[in-house]
Amino acid sequence: MEAKTEKNQAKKTLEQMKAAKPSIDLIRAYIENRFAVVPFRITDYDENEKKWIKDTLYPWKKVGAKTNTNGLEQWYEKWFIENDYSLISAVAEKSGLLVIDYDDYKKGGAEGKQVFIDKYNPPDTLTVTSLNGGTHHYFLTDEETVRALGAEENTDIIGAGNIILPDGNHYHIDGVEPMESPEHIRAAAAPMPERWVSLFKEENAKKENAKKESGAPAKFNITEEPPSHADI
């Protein structure tokens, strides 16, 4: 009975989240502030993992990144009205952003987060709480060599691919209520420390060596080009 109740509640919540769309004015403001915007969506709830399932890591392969406001009304109608998209994201490397994603709610996540903090000593910056209880820490960067990297246990460095943007419905900037304008992200996010690039490269070399020795894929990759995507 308890499992059935949880499943029904998750289904109801999913429908509510799909119905809560970001406004077109918010999306326009993101684009005008140099964010390459991509519609994103929640697809299901994993009862075993107790977490929400979001769309593929590279949805712009299907829908493209919106980098200008030409035809915005038609674009919004297609993805947010005719389809069930209800989140907005940005292509990190086209938006000048890097995000540290702590999933410290997972097993081993808190320990992995502390190891990352001890090693990288990240400065205070703008923080967003995710749907599943993790936190996204935003940094500004023009460093194109930083891609989507794995770090310590349940800690990811996202320098390429999609990062979810605060929308006032599902993702909120910590300590900011109601939702601030997109300008707030660029004003409040700290610059990525320059020393991180060399640290990432050192870590990548270690992972590559481990990969050669074990045959397992490396967690880090800072040299591979990200998937291509169309600007619309």
PDB file of C-alpha atoms in Angstrom:
ATOM      1  CA  MET A   1       0.000   0.000   0.000  1.00  0.00           C
ATOM      2  CA  GLU A   2       2.813   2.417   0.909  1.00  0.00           C
ATOM      3  CA  ALA A   3       4.621   1.724  -2.385  1.00  0.00           C
ATOM      4  CA  LYS A   4       1.396   2.291  -4.354  1.00  0.00           C
ATOM      5  CA  THR A   5       0.758   5.569  -2.535  1.00  0.00           C
ATOM      6  CA  GLU A   6       4.306   6.734  -3.266  1.00  0.00           C
ATOM      7  CA  LYS A   7       3.924   5.817  -6.937  1.00  0.00           C
ATOM      8  CA  ASN A   8       0.627   7.704  -7.219  1.00  0.00           C
ATOM      9  CA  GLN A   9       2.099  10.743  -5.485  1.00  0.00           C
ATOM     10  CA  ALA A  10       5.130  10.687  -7.795  1.00  0.00           C
ATOM     11  CA  LYS A  11       2.847  10.510 -10.835  1.00  0.00           C
ATOM     12  CA  LYS A  12       0.783  13.448  -9.571  1.00  0.00           C
ATOM     13  CA  THR A  13       3.895  15.482  -8.823  1.00  0.00           C
ATOM     14  CA  LEU A  14       5.339  14.688 -12.267  1.00  0.00           C
ATOM     15  CA  GLU A  15       2.189  15.992 -13.946  1.00  0.00           C
ATOM     16  CA  GLN A  16       2.332  19.144 -11.819  1.00  0.00           C
ATOM     17  CA  MET A  17       5.973  19.708 -12.764  1.00  0.00           C
ATOM     18  CA  LYS A  18       5.243  19.209 -16.458  1.00  0.00           C
ATOM     19  CA  ALA A  19       2.451  21.774 -16.183  1.00  0.00           C
ATOM     20  CA  ALA A  20       4.651  24.424 -14.519  1.00  0.00           C
ATOM     21  CA  LYS A  21       6.331  26.013 -17.526  1.00  0.00           C
ATOM     22  CA  PRO A  22       8.953  28.775 -17.467  1.00  0.00           C
ATOM     23  CA  SER A  23       7.698  32.022 -18.930  1.00  0.00           C
ATOM     24  CA  ILE A  24       8.732  33.128 -22.385  1.00  0.00           C
ATOM     25  CA  ASP A  25       9.936  36.398 -20.850  1.00  0.00           C
ATOM     26  CA  LEU A  26      12.366  34.503 -18.616  1.00  0.00           C
ATOM     27  CA  ILE A  27      13.719  32.541 -21.575  1.00  0.00           C
ATOM     28  CA  ARG A  28      14.099  35.743 -23.577  1.00  0.00           C
ATOM     29  CA  ALA A  29      16.040  37.292 -20.703  1.00  0.00           C
ATOM     30  CA  TYR A  30      18.389  34.289 -20.559  1.00  0.00           C
ATOM     31  CA  ILE A  31      19.081  34.504 -24.302  1.00  0.00           C
ATOM     32  CA  GLU A  32      19.679  38.251 -24.097  1.00  0.00           C
ATOM     33  CA  ASN A  33      22.201  37.560 -21.330  1.00  0.00           C
ATOM     34  CA  ARG A  34      24.263  35.246 -23.583  1.00  0.00           C
ATOM     35  CA  PHE A  35      22.886  31.907 -22.417  1.00  0.00           C
ATOM     36  CA  ALA A  36      22.530  29.244 -25.134  1.00  0.00           C
ATOM     37  CA  VAL A  37      19.125  27.933 -24.053  1.00  0.00           C
ATOM     38  CA  VAL A  38      17.833  24.394 -24.583  1.00  0.00           C
ATOM     39  CA  PRO A  39      14.419  23.052 -23.489  1.00  0.00           C
ATOM     40  CA  PHE A  40      14.756  20.241 -20.962  1.00  0.00           C
ATOM     41  CA  ARG A  41      12.277  17.859 -19.390  1.00  0.00           C
ATOM     42  CA  ILE A  42      11.589  15.448 -16.566  1.00  0.00           C
ATOM     43  CA  THR A  43      10.658  12.061 -17.972  1.00  0.00           C
ATOM     44  CA  ASP A  44       9.962   9.794 -14.990  1.00  0.00           C
ATOM     45  CA  TYR A  45      10.535   8.986 -11.320  1.00  0.00           C
ATOM     46  CA  ASP A  46      12.841   6.142 -10.270  1.00  0.00           C
ATOM     47  CA  GLU A  47      11.147   4.479  -7.314  1.00  0.00           C
ATOM     48  CA  ASN A  48      14.212   2.412  -6.430  1.00  0.00           C
ATOM     49  CA  GLU A  49      16.703   5.296  -6.542  1.00  0.00           C
ATOM     50  CA  LYS A  50      14.158   7.795  -5.180  1.00  0.00           C
ATOM     51  CA  LYS A  51      15.062  10.395  -7.760  1.00  0.00           C
ATOM     52  CA  TRP A  52      13.639  12.221 -10.747  1.00  0.00           C
ATOM     53  CA  ILE A  53      14.830  11.170 -14.198  1.00  0.00           C
ATOM     54  CA  LYS A  54      15.700  14.039 -16.521  1.00  0.00           C
ATOM     55  CA  ASP A  55      16.232  14.056 -20.272  1.00  0.00           C
ATOM     56  CA  THR A  56      19.402  12.985 -22.063  1.00  0.00           C
ATOM     57  CA  LEU A  57      22.641  14.858 -21.302  1.00  0.00           C
ATOM     58  CA  TYR A  58      22.782  16.291 -24.826  1.00  0.00           C
ATOM     59  CA  PRO A  59      19.179  17.191 -25.781  1.00  0.00           C
ATOM     60  CA  TRP A  60      20.339  19.927 -28.188  1.00  0.00           C
ATOM     61  CA  LYS A  61      21.179  17.133 -30.631  1.00  0.00           C
ATOM     62  CA  LYS A  62      17.406  16.818 -30.977  1.00  0.00           C
ATOM     63  CA  VAL A  63      16.149  20.359 -30.426  1.00  0.00           C
ATOM     64  CA  GLY A  64      19.099  22.740 -30.906  1.00  0.00           C
ATOM     65  CA  ALA A  65      20.366  25.575 -28.727  1.00  0.00           C
ATOM     66  CA  LYS A  66      18.478  28.862 -28.885  1.00  0.00           C
ATOM     67  CA  THR A  67      21.005  31.706 -29.030  1.00  0.00           C
ATOM     68  CA  ASN A  68      18.834  34.485 -30.435  1.00  0.00           C
ATOM     69  CA  THR A  69      15.284  35.690 -29.986  1.00  0.00           C
ATOM     70  CA  ASN A  70      14.256  35.401 -33.639  1.00  0.00           C
ATOM     71  CA  GLY A  71      11.096  33.295 -33.858  1.00  0.00           C
ATOM     72  CA  LEU A  72      11.085  32.812 -30.089  1.00  0.00           C
ATOM     73  CA  GLU A  73       7.284  32.687 -29.871  1.00  0.00           C
ATOM     74  CA  GLN A  74       7.071  29.800 -32.353  1.00  0.00           C
ATOM     75  CA  TRP A  75       9.988  27.999 -30.672  1.00  0.00           C
ATOM     76  CA  TYR A  76       8.349  28.359 -27.261  1.00  0.00           C
ATOM     77  CA  GLU A  77       5.008  27.153 -28.594  1.00  0.00           C
ATOM     78  CA  LYS A  78       6.605  24.049 -30.119  1.00  0.00           C
ATOM     79  CA  TRP A  79       8.579  22.865 -27.098  1.00  0.00           C
ATOM     80  CA  PHE A  80       6.742  24.177 -24.043  1.00  0.00           C
ATOM     81  CA  ILE A  81       3.124  24.171 -25.185  1.00  0.00           C
ATOM     82  CA  GLU A  82       2.837  21.396 -27.772  1.00  0.00           C
ATOM     83  CA  ASN A  83       5.339  19.139 -25.974  1.00  0.00           C
ATOM     84  CA  ASP A  84       5.934  18.340 -22.298  1.00  0.00           C
ATOM     85  CA  TYR A  85       9.141  20.333 -21.785  1.00  0.00           C
ATOM     86  CA  SER A  86       9.061  22.262 -18.526  1.00  0.00           C
ATOM     87  CA  LEU A  87      12.714  22.962 -17.669  1.00  0.00           C
ATOM     88  CA  ILE A  88      15.283  25.242 -19.254  1.00  0.00           C
ATOM     89  CA  SER A  89      18.967  24.497 -19.532  1.00  0.00           C
ATOM     90  CA  ALA A  90      22.042  26.046 -21.090  1.00  0.00           C
ATOM     91  CA  VAL A  91      24.888  24.616 -23.156  1.00  0.00           C
ATOM     92  CA  ALA A  92      27.742  25.233 -20.719  1.00  0.00           C
ATOM     93  CA  GLU A  93      30.583  25.838 -23.180  1.00  0.00           C
ATOM     94  CA  LYS A  94      28.441  28.217 -25.270  1.00  0.00           C
ATOM     95  CA  SER A  95      27.295  30.165 -22.216  1.00  0.00           C
ATOM     96  CA  GLY A  96      30.628  30.753 -20.462  1.00  0.00           C
ATOM     97  CA  LEU A  97      29.707  28.553 -17.523  1.00  0.00           C
ATOM     98  CA  LEU A  98      31.133  25.686 -15.524  1.00  0.00           C
ATOM     99  CA  VAL A  99      29.124  23.902 -12.831  1.00  0.00           C
ATOM    100  CA  ILE A 100      30.272  21.752  -9.939  1.00  0.00           C
ATOM    101  CA  ASP A 101      27.470  19.270  -9.267  1.00  0.00           C
ATOM    102  CA  TYR A 102      27.467  17.741  -5.781  1.00  0.00           C
ATOM    103  CA  ASP A 103      25.165  14.742  -5.388  1.00  0.00           C
ATOM    104  CA  ASP A 104      25.904  14.495  -1.691  1.00  0.00           C
ATOM    105  CA  TYR A 105      22.500  12.941  -1.005  1.00  0.00           C
ATOM    106  CA  LYS A 106      23.758   9.695  -2.624  1.00  0.00           C
ATOM    107  CA  LYS A 107      25.760   7.031  -0.847  1.00  0.00           C
ATOM    108  CA  GLY A 108      29.356   8.196  -0.641  1.00  0.00           C
ATOM    109  CA  GLY A 109      28.402  11.605  -1.994  1.00  0.00           C
ATOM    110  CA  ALA A 110      29.157  13.581   1.169  1.00  0.00           C
ATOM    111  CA  GLU A 111      32.613  12.022   1.418  1.00  0.00           C
ATOM    112  CA  GLY A 112      33.294  12.665  -2.276  1.00  0.00           C
ATOM    113  CA  LYS A 113      32.218  16.279  -1.894  1.00  0.00           C
ATOM    114  CA  GLN A 114      34.636  16.788   1.000  1.00  0.00           C
ATOM    115  CA  VAL A 115      37.504  15.228  -0.951  1.00  0.00           C
ATOM    116  CA  PHE A 116      36.783  17.612  -3.840  1.00  0.00           C
ATOM    117  CA  ILE A 117      36.629  20.621  -1.516  1.00  0.00           C
ATOM    118  CA  ASP A 118      39.894  19.673   0.174  1.00  0.00           C
ATOM    119  CA  LYS A 119      41.653  19.272  -3.168  1.00  0.00           C
ATOM    120  CA  TYR A 120      40.205  22.144  -5.199  1.00  0.00           C
ATOM    121  CA  ASN A 121      39.304  24.655  -2.479  1.00  0.00           C
ATOM    122  CA  PRO A 122      36.375  26.129  -4.440  1.00  0.00           C
ATOM    123  CA  PRO A 123      35.453  29.741  -3.654  1.00  0.00           C
ATOM    124  CA  ASP A 124      31.961  30.732  -2.594  1.00  0.00           C
ATOM    125  CA  THR A 125      29.683  31.202  -5.569  1.00  0.00           C
ATOM    126  CA  LEU A 126      26.081  31.136  -6.705  1.00  0.00           C
ATOM    127  CA  THR A 127      24.378  27.863  -5.721  1.00  0.00           C
ATOM    128  CA  VAL A 128      21.231  26.190  -7.025  1.00  0.00           C
ATOM    129  CA  THR A 129      19.467  23.254  -5.350  1.00  0.00           C
ATOM    130  CA  SER A 130      18.485  20.469  -7.747  1.00  0.00           C
ATOM    131  CA  LEU A 131      15.234  18.515  -7.839  1.00  0.00           C
ATOM    132  CA  ASN A 132      16.880  15.435  -6.350  1.00  0.00           C
ATOM    133  CA  GLY A 133      18.512  17.295  -3.466  1.00  0.00           C
ATOM    134  CA  GLY A 134      21.991  17.922  -4.831  1.00  0.00           C
ATOM    135  CA  THR A 135      23.537  21.346  -5.403  1.00  0.00           C
ATOM    136  CA  HIS A 136      24.900  23.055  -8.509  1.00  0.00           C
ATOM    137  CA  HIS A 137      27.679  25.615  -7.990  1.00  0.00           C
ATOM    138  CA  TYR A 138      28.059  28.030 -10.910  1.00  0.00           C
ATOM    139  CA  PHE A 139      31.357  29.500 -12.121  1.00  0.00           C
ATOM    140  CA  LEU A 140      32.148  31.816 -15.031  1.00  0.00           C
ATOM    141  CA  THR A 141      34.800  30.680 -17.495  1.00  0.00           C
ATOM    142  CA  ASP A 142      36.029  31.080 -21.064  1.00  0.00           C
ATOM    143  CA  GLU A 143      38.188  27.971 -20.726  1.00  0.00           C
ATOM    144  CA  GLU A 144      37.260  25.816 -23.705  1.00  0.00           C
ATOM    145  CA  THR A 145      39.408  22.842 -22.699  1.00  0.00           C
ATOM    146  CA  VAL A 146      37.189  22.004 -19.745  1.00  0.00           C
ATOM    147  CA  ARG A 147      34.579  19.455 -20.786  1.00  0.00           C
ATOM    148  CA  ALA A 148      32.154  17.291 -18.836  1.00  0.00           C
ATOM    149  CA  LEU A 149      34.333  15.626 -16.230  1.00  0.00           C
ATOM    150  CA  GLY A 150      33.844  13.153 -13.429  1.00  0.00           C
ATOM    151  CA  ALA A 151      35.626  14.067 -10.217  1.00  0.00           C
ATOM    152  CA  GLU A 152      35.263  12.413  -6.839  1.00  0.00           C
ATOM    153  CA  GLU A 153      32.432  10.132  -5.758  1.00  0.00           C
ATOM    154  CA  ASN A 154      29.118  11.656  -6.945  1.00  0.00           C
ATOM    155  CA  THR A 155      30.756  14.992  -7.766  1.00  0.00           C
ATOM    156  CA  ASP A 156      30.789  16.133 -11.391  1.00  0.00           C
ATOM    157  CA  ILE A 157      32.504  19.001 -13.163  1.00  0.00           C
ATOM    158  CA  ILE A 158      30.281  20.158 -16.020  1.00  0.00           C
ATOM    159  CA  GLY A 159      32.118  22.351 -18.496  1.00  0.00           C
ATOM    160  CA  ALA A 160      30.294  20.994 -21.542  1.00  0.00           C
ATOM    161  CA  GLY A 161      26.825  19.711 -22.110  1.00  0.00           C
ATOM    162  CA  ASN A 162      23.642  20.828 -20.425  1.00  0.00           C
ATOM    163  CA  ILE A 163      23.268  22.561 -17.106  1.00  0.00           C
ATOM    164  CA  ILE A 164      19.811  23.248 -15.699  1.00  0.00           C
ATOM    165  CA  LEU A 165      18.962  26.929 -15.236  1.00  0.00           C
ATOM    166  CA  PRO A 166      16.965  28.371 -12.328  1.00  0.00           C
ATOM    167  CA  ASP A 167      13.384  28.896 -13.461  1.00  0.00           C
ATOM    168  CA  GLY A 168      11.497  29.852 -10.310  1.00  0.00           C
ATOM    169  CA  ASN A 169       9.431  26.650 -10.516  1.00  0.00           C
ATOM    170  CA  HIS A 170      11.694  23.621 -10.176  1.00  0.00           C
ATOM    171  CA  TYR A 171      15.216  24.983  -9.682  1.00  0.00           C
ATOM    172  CA  HIS A 172      15.849  27.849  -7.299  1.00  0.00           C
ATOM    173  CA  ILE A 173      18.870  29.956  -6.495  1.00  0.00           C
ATOM    174  CA  ASP A 174      19.676  29.330  -2.838  1.00  0.00           C
ATOM    175  CA  GLY A 175      18.748  32.266  -0.643  1.00  0.00           C
ATOM    176  CA  VAL A 176      16.927  34.092  -3.441  1.00  0.00           C
ATOM    177  CA  GLU A 177      13.138  34.230  -3.397  1.00  0.00           C
ATOM    178  CA  PRO A 178      11.400  35.001  -5.615  1.00  0.00           C
ATOM    179  CA  MET A 179      13.497  34.142  -8.660  1.00  0.00           C
ATOM    180  CA  GLU A 180      16.053  36.775  -9.582  1.00  0.00           C
ATOM    181  CA  SER A 181      16.641  37.768 -13.188  1.00  0.00           C
ATOM    182  CA  PRO A 182      19.271  35.922 -15.286  1.00  0.00           C
ATOM    183  CA  GLU A 183      21.621  38.865 -14.762  1.00  0.00           C
ATOM    184  CA  HIS A 184      21.868  37.663 -11.167  1.00  0.00           C
ATOM    185  CA  ILE A 185      23.650  34.473 -12.250  1.00  0.00           C
ATOM    186  CA  ARG A 186      26.452  36.322 -14.052  1.00  0.00           C
ATOM    187  CA  ALA A 187      26.713  38.871 -11.253  1.00  0.00           C
ATOM    188  CA  ALA A 188      26.767  36.325  -8.414  1.00  0.00           C
ATOM    189  CA  ALA A 189      28.792  33.489  -9.993  1.00  0.00           C
ATOM    190  CA  ALA A 190      32.510  33.519  -9.145  1.00  0.00           C
ATOM    191  CA  PRO A 191      35.172  33.209 -11.877  1.00  0.00           C
ATOM    192  CA  MET A 192      36.542  29.688 -12.209  1.00  0.00           C
ATOM    193  CA  PRO A 193      39.953  29.576 -10.471  1.00  0.00           C
ATOM    194  CA  GLU A 194      42.731  29.429 -13.072  1.00  0.00           C
ATOM    195  CA  ARG A 195      44.596  26.762 -11.098  1.00  0.00           C
ATOM    196  CA  TRP A 196      41.752  24.326 -11.734  1.00  0.00           C
ATOM    197  CA  VAL A 197      42.733  23.815 -15.380  1.00  0.00           C
ATOM    198  CA  SER A 198      46.133  22.351 -14.488  1.00  0.00           C
ATOM    199  CA  LEU A 199      44.539  20.289 -11.720  1.00  0.00           C
ATOM    200  CA  PHE A 200      41.964  18.929 -14.168  1.00  0.00           C
ATOM    201  CA  LYS A 201      44.734  17.989 -16.598  1.00  0.00           C
ATOM    202  CA  GLU A 202      46.728  16.248 -13.876  1.00  0.00           C
ATOM    203  CA  GLU A 203      43.670  14.300 -12.835  1.00  0.00           C
ATOM    204  CA  ASN A 204      42.908  13.439 -16.440  1.00  0.00           C
ATOM    205  CA  ALA A 205      46.395  11.980 -16.883  1.00  0.00           C
ATOM    206  CA  LYS A 206      45.908   9.806 -13.793  1.00  0.00           C
ATOM    207  CA  LYS A 207      42.557   8.583 -15.050  1.00  0.00           C
ATOM    208  CA  GLU A 208      43.982   7.831 -18.489  1.00  0.00           C
ATOM    209  CA  ASN A 209      46.811   5.805 -16.965  1.00  0.00           C
ATOM    210  CA  ALA A 210      44.300   3.914 -14.832  1.00  0.00           C
ATOM    211  CA  LYS A 211      42.221   3.296 -17.935  1.00  0.00           C
ATOM    212  CA  LYS A 212      45.176   1.798 -19.798  1.00  0.00           C
ATOM    213  CA  GLU A 213      46.042  -0.440 -16.876  1.00  0.00           C
ATOM    214  CA  SER A 214      42.510  -1.682 -16.176  1.00  0.00           C
ATOM    215  CA  GLY A 215      40.759  -1.284 -19.515  1.00  0.00           C
ATOM    216  CA  ALA A 216      37.996   0.734 -17.811  1.00  0.00           C
ATOM    217  CA  PRO A 217      36.897   4.140 -19.205  1.00  0.00           C
ATOM    218  CA  ALA A 218      38.430   7.212 -17.553  1.00  0.00           C
ATOM    219  CA  LYS A 219      36.122   9.508 -15.579  1.00  0.00           C
ATOM    220  CA  PHE A 220      37.859  12.643 -16.839  1.00  0.00           C
ATOM    221  CA  ASN A 221      38.058  13.852 -20.417  1.00  0.00           C
ATOM    222  CA  ILE A 222      39.239  17.366 -21.133  1.00  0.00           C
ATOM    223  CA  THR A 223      40.433  16.866 -24.684  1.00  0.00           C
ATOM    224  CA  GLU A 224      37.473  15.276 -26.442  1.00  0.00           C
ATOM    225  CA  GLU A 225      35.362  17.652 -28.481  1.00  0.00           C
ATOM    226  CA  PRO A 226      31.744  17.980 -27.285  1.00  0.00           C
ATOM    227  CA  PRO A 227      28.908  16.842 -29.567  1.00  0.00           C
ATOM    228  CA  SER A 228      28.012  19.263 -32.328  1.00  0.00           C
ATOM    229  CA  HIS A 229      24.801  21.215 -32.023  1.00  0.00           C
ATOM    230  CA  ALA A 230      22.822  23.631 -34.133  1.00  0.00           C
ATOM    231  CA  ASP A 231      22.056  27.183 -33.127  1.00  0.00           C
ATOM    232  CA  ILE A 232      18.520  28.275 -33.822  1.00  0.00           C
TER     233      ILE A 232
END
